[in-house]
mmCIF file of C-alpha atoms in Angstrom:
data_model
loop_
_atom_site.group_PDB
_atom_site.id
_atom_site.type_symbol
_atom_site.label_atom_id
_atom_site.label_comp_id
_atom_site.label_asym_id
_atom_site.label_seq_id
_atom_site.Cartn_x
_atom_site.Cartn_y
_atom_site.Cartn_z
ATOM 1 C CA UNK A 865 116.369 100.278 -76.012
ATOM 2 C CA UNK A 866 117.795 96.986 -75.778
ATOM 3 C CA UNK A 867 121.212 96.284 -74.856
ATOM 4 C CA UNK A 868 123.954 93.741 -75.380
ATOM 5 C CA UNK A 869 127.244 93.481 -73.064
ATOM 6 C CA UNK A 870 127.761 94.823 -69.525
ATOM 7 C CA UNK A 871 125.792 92.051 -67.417
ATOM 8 C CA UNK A 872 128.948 91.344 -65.128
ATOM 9 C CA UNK A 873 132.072 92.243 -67.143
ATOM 10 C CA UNK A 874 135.466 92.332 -65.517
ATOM 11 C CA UNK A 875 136.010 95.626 -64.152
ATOM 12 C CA UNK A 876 139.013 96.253 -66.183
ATOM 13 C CA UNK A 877 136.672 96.931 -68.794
ATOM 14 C CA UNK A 878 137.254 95.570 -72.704
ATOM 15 C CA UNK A 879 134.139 94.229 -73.000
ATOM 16 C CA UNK A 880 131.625 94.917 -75.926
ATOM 17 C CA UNK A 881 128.583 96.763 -75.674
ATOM 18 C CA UNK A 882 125.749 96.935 -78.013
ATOM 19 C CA UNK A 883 122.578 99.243 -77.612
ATOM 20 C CA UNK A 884 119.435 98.879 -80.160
ATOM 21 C CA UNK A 885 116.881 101.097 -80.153
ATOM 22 C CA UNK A 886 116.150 104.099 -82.734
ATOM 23 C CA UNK A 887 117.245 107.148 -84.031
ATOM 24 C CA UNK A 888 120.823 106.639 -83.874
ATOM 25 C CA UNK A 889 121.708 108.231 -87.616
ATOM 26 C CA UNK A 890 123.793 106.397 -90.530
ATOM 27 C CA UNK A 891 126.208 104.732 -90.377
ATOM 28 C CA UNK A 892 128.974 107.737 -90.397
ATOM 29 C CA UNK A 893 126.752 109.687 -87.252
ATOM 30 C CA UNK A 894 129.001 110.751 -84.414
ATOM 31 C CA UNK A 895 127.355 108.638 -81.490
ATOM 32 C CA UNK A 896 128.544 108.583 -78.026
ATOM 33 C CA UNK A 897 127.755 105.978 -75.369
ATOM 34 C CA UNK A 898 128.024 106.878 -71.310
ATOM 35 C CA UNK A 899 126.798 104.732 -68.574
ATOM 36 C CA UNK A 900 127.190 104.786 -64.745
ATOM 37 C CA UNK A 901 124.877 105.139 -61.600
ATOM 38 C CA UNK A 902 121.989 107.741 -61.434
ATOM 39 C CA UNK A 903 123.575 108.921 -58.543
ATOM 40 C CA UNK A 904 126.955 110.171 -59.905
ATOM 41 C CA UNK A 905 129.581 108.095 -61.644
ATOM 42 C CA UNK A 906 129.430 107.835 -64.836
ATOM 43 C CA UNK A 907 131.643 106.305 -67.594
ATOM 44 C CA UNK A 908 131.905 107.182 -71.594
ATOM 45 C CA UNK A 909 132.774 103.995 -73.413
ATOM 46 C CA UNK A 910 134.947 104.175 -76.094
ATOM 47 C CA UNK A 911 135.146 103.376 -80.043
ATOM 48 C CA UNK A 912 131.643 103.906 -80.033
ATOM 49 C CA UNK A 913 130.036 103.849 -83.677
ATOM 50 C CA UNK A 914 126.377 102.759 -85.083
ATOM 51 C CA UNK A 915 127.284 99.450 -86.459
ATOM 52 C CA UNK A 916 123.260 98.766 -88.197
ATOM 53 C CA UNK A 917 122.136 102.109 -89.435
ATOM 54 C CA UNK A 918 119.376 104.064 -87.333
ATOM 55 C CA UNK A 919 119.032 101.023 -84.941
ATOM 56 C CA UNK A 920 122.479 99.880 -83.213
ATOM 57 C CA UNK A 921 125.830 101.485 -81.521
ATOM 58 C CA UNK A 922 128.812 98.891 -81.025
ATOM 59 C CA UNK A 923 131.574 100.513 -78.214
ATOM 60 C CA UNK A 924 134.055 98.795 -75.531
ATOM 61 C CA UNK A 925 133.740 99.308 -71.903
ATOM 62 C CA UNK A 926 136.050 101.062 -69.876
ATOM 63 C CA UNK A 927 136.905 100.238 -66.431
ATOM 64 C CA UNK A 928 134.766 101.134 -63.805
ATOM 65 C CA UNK A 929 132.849 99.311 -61.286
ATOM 66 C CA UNK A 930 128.844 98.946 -59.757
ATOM 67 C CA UNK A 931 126.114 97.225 -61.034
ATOM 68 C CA UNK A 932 122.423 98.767 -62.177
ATOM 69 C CA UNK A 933 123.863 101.113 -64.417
ATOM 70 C CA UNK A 934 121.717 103.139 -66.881
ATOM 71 C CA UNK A 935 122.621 104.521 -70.385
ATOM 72 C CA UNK A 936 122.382 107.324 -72.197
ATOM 73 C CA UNK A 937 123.277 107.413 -76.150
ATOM 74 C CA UNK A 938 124.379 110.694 -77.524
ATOM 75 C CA UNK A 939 124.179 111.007 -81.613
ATOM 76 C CA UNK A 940 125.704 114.648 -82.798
ATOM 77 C CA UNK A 941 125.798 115.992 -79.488
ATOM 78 C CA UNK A 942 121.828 114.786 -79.444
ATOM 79 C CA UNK A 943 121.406 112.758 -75.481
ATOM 80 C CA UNK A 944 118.600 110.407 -75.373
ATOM 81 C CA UNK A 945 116.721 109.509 -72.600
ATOM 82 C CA UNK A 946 118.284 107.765 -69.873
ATOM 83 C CA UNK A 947 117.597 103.698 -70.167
ATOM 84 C CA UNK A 948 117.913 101.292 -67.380
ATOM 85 C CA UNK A 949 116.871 97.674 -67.360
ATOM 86 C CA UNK A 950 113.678 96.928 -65.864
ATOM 87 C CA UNK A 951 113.162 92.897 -64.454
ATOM 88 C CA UNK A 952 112.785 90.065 -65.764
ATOM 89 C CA UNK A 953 115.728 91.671 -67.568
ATOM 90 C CA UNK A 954 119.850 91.644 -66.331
ATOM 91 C CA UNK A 955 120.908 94.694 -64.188
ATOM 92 C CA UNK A 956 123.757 96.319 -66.251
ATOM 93 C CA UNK A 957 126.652 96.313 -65.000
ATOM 94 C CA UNK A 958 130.572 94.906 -63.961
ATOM 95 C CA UNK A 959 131.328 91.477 -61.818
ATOM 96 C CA UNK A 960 131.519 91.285 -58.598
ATOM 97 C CA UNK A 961 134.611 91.260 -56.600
ATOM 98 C CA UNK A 962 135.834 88.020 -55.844
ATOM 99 C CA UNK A 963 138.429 87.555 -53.138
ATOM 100 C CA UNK A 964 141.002 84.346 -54.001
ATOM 101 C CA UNK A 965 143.422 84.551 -50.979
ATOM 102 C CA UNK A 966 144.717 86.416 -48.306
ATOM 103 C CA UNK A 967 148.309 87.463 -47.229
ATOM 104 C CA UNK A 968 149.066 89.371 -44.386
ATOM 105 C CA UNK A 969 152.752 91.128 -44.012
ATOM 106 C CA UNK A 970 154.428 93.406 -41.434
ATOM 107 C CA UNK A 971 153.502 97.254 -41.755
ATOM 108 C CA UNK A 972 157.061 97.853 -43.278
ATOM 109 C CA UNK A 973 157.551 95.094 -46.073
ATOM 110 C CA UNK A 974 157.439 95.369 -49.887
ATOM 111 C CA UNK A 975 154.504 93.582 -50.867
ATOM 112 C CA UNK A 976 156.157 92.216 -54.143
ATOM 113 C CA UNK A 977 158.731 90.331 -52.028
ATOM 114 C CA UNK A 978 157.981 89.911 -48.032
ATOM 115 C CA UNK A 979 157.082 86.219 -46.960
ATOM 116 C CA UNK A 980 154.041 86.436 -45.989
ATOM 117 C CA UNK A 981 153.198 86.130 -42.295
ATOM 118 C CA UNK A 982 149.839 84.138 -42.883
ATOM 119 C CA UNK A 983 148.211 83.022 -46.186
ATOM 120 C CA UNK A 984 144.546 81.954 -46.421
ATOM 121 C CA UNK A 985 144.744 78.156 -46.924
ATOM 122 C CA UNK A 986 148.467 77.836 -46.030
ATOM 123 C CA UNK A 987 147.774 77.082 -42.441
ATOM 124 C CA UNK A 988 144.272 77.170 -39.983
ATOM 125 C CA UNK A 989 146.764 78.692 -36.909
ATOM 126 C CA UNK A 990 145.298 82.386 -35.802
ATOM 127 C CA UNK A 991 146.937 85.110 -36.656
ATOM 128 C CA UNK A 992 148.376 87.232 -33.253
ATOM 129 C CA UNK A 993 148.683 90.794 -34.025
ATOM 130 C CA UNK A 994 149.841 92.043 -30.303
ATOM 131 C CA UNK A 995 148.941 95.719 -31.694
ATOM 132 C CA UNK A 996 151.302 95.545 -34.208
ATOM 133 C CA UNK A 997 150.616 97.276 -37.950
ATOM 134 C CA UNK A 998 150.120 94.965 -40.339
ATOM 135 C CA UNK A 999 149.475 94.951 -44.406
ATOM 136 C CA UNK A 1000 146.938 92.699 -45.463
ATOM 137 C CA UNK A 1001 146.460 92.328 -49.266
ATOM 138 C CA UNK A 1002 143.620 90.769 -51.111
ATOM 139 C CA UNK A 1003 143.997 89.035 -53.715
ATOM 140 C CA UNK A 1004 141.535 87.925 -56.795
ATOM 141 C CA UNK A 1005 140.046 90.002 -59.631
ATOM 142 C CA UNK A 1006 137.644 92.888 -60.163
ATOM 143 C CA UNK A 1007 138.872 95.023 -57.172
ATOM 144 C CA UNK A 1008 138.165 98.135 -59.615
ATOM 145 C CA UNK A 1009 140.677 100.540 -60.730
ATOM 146 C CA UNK A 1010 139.933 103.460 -57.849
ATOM 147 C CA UNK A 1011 141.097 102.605 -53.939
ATOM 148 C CA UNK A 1012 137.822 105.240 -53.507
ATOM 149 C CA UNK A 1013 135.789 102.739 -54.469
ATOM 150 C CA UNK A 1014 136.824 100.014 -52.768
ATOM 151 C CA UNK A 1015 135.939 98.540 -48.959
ATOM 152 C CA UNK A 1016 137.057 96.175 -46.704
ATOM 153 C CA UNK A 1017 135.626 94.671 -43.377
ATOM 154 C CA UNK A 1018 137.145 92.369 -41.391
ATOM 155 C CA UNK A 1019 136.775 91.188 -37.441
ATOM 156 C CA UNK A 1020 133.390 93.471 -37.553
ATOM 157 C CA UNK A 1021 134.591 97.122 -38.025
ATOM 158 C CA UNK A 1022 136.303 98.764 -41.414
ATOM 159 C CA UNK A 1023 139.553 98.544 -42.487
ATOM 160 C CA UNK A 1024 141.646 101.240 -44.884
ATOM 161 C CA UNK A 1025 141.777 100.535 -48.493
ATOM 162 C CA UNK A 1026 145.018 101.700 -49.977
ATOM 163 C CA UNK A 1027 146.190 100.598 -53.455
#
């Protein structure tokens, strides 16, 4: 198989994916399209439908997150063989996460509203907690649609990911 799509596409999802290969029926053959980890998580895409008779299936991504995903292409209810990029060639798979600032907020404020107590960039002065709870919220893009899925570290131990 050969695929087109899904070398680091927003998490969100969207995106176009293309699979050639062979076998995949006419053009009216009820083909389905699921990719994800070996280990667990796996995602259908959807709209999926062979766009070159026999030889390629056109879908759109959902969200989801990871990188060295495999594929499997269903046709009538027919799986094939699960496919996963070997090098030279791209992992499959969504962006990475990439972190454009940093506000930090008392324990009790509305994150839509509270001035911030310190914002990456908007001043070099340390931060004092004195034990108290604080929010800190991350912003930037492909954070992934599932808290579950998502980590943070900070000051050398783990932090709790809410959404």
């Amino acid at each position: 198989a050969v695929l087109r799509g899904l070398r680091s596409e927003p998490t969100a999802g969207g995106s176009v994916l293309e699979v050639e290969g062979s076998n995949f029926g006419p053009l009216s053959a009820p083909v389905t399209v699921r990719f994800g980890a070996s280990t667990g998580m796996e995602l259908a895409a959807v709209g999926c439908a062979v766009s070159v008779a026999h030889t390629r299936v056109r879908c759109t991504t959902v969200a989801g997150v990871g990188t060295g995903l495999g594929v499997v292409v269903g046709v009538a209810g027919q799986p094939s063989a699960r496919f996963e990029p070997q090098p030279p060639a791209l992992p499959l798979g969504y962006a990475a996460p990439a972190v454009s600032g940093i506000v930090v907020l008392s324990a009790s404020a509305d994150p839509r509203d509270a001035v911030p107590l310190f914002s990456l960039g908007a001043s070099t002065a340390a931060l004092t907690t004195s034990g108290q709870s604080l929010q800190i919220v991350l912003q930037g893009t492909n954070f992934g649609a599932q808290a579950s899925t998502f980590s943070l570290r900070f000051g050398g131990g783990a932090g709790r990911a809410d959404k």
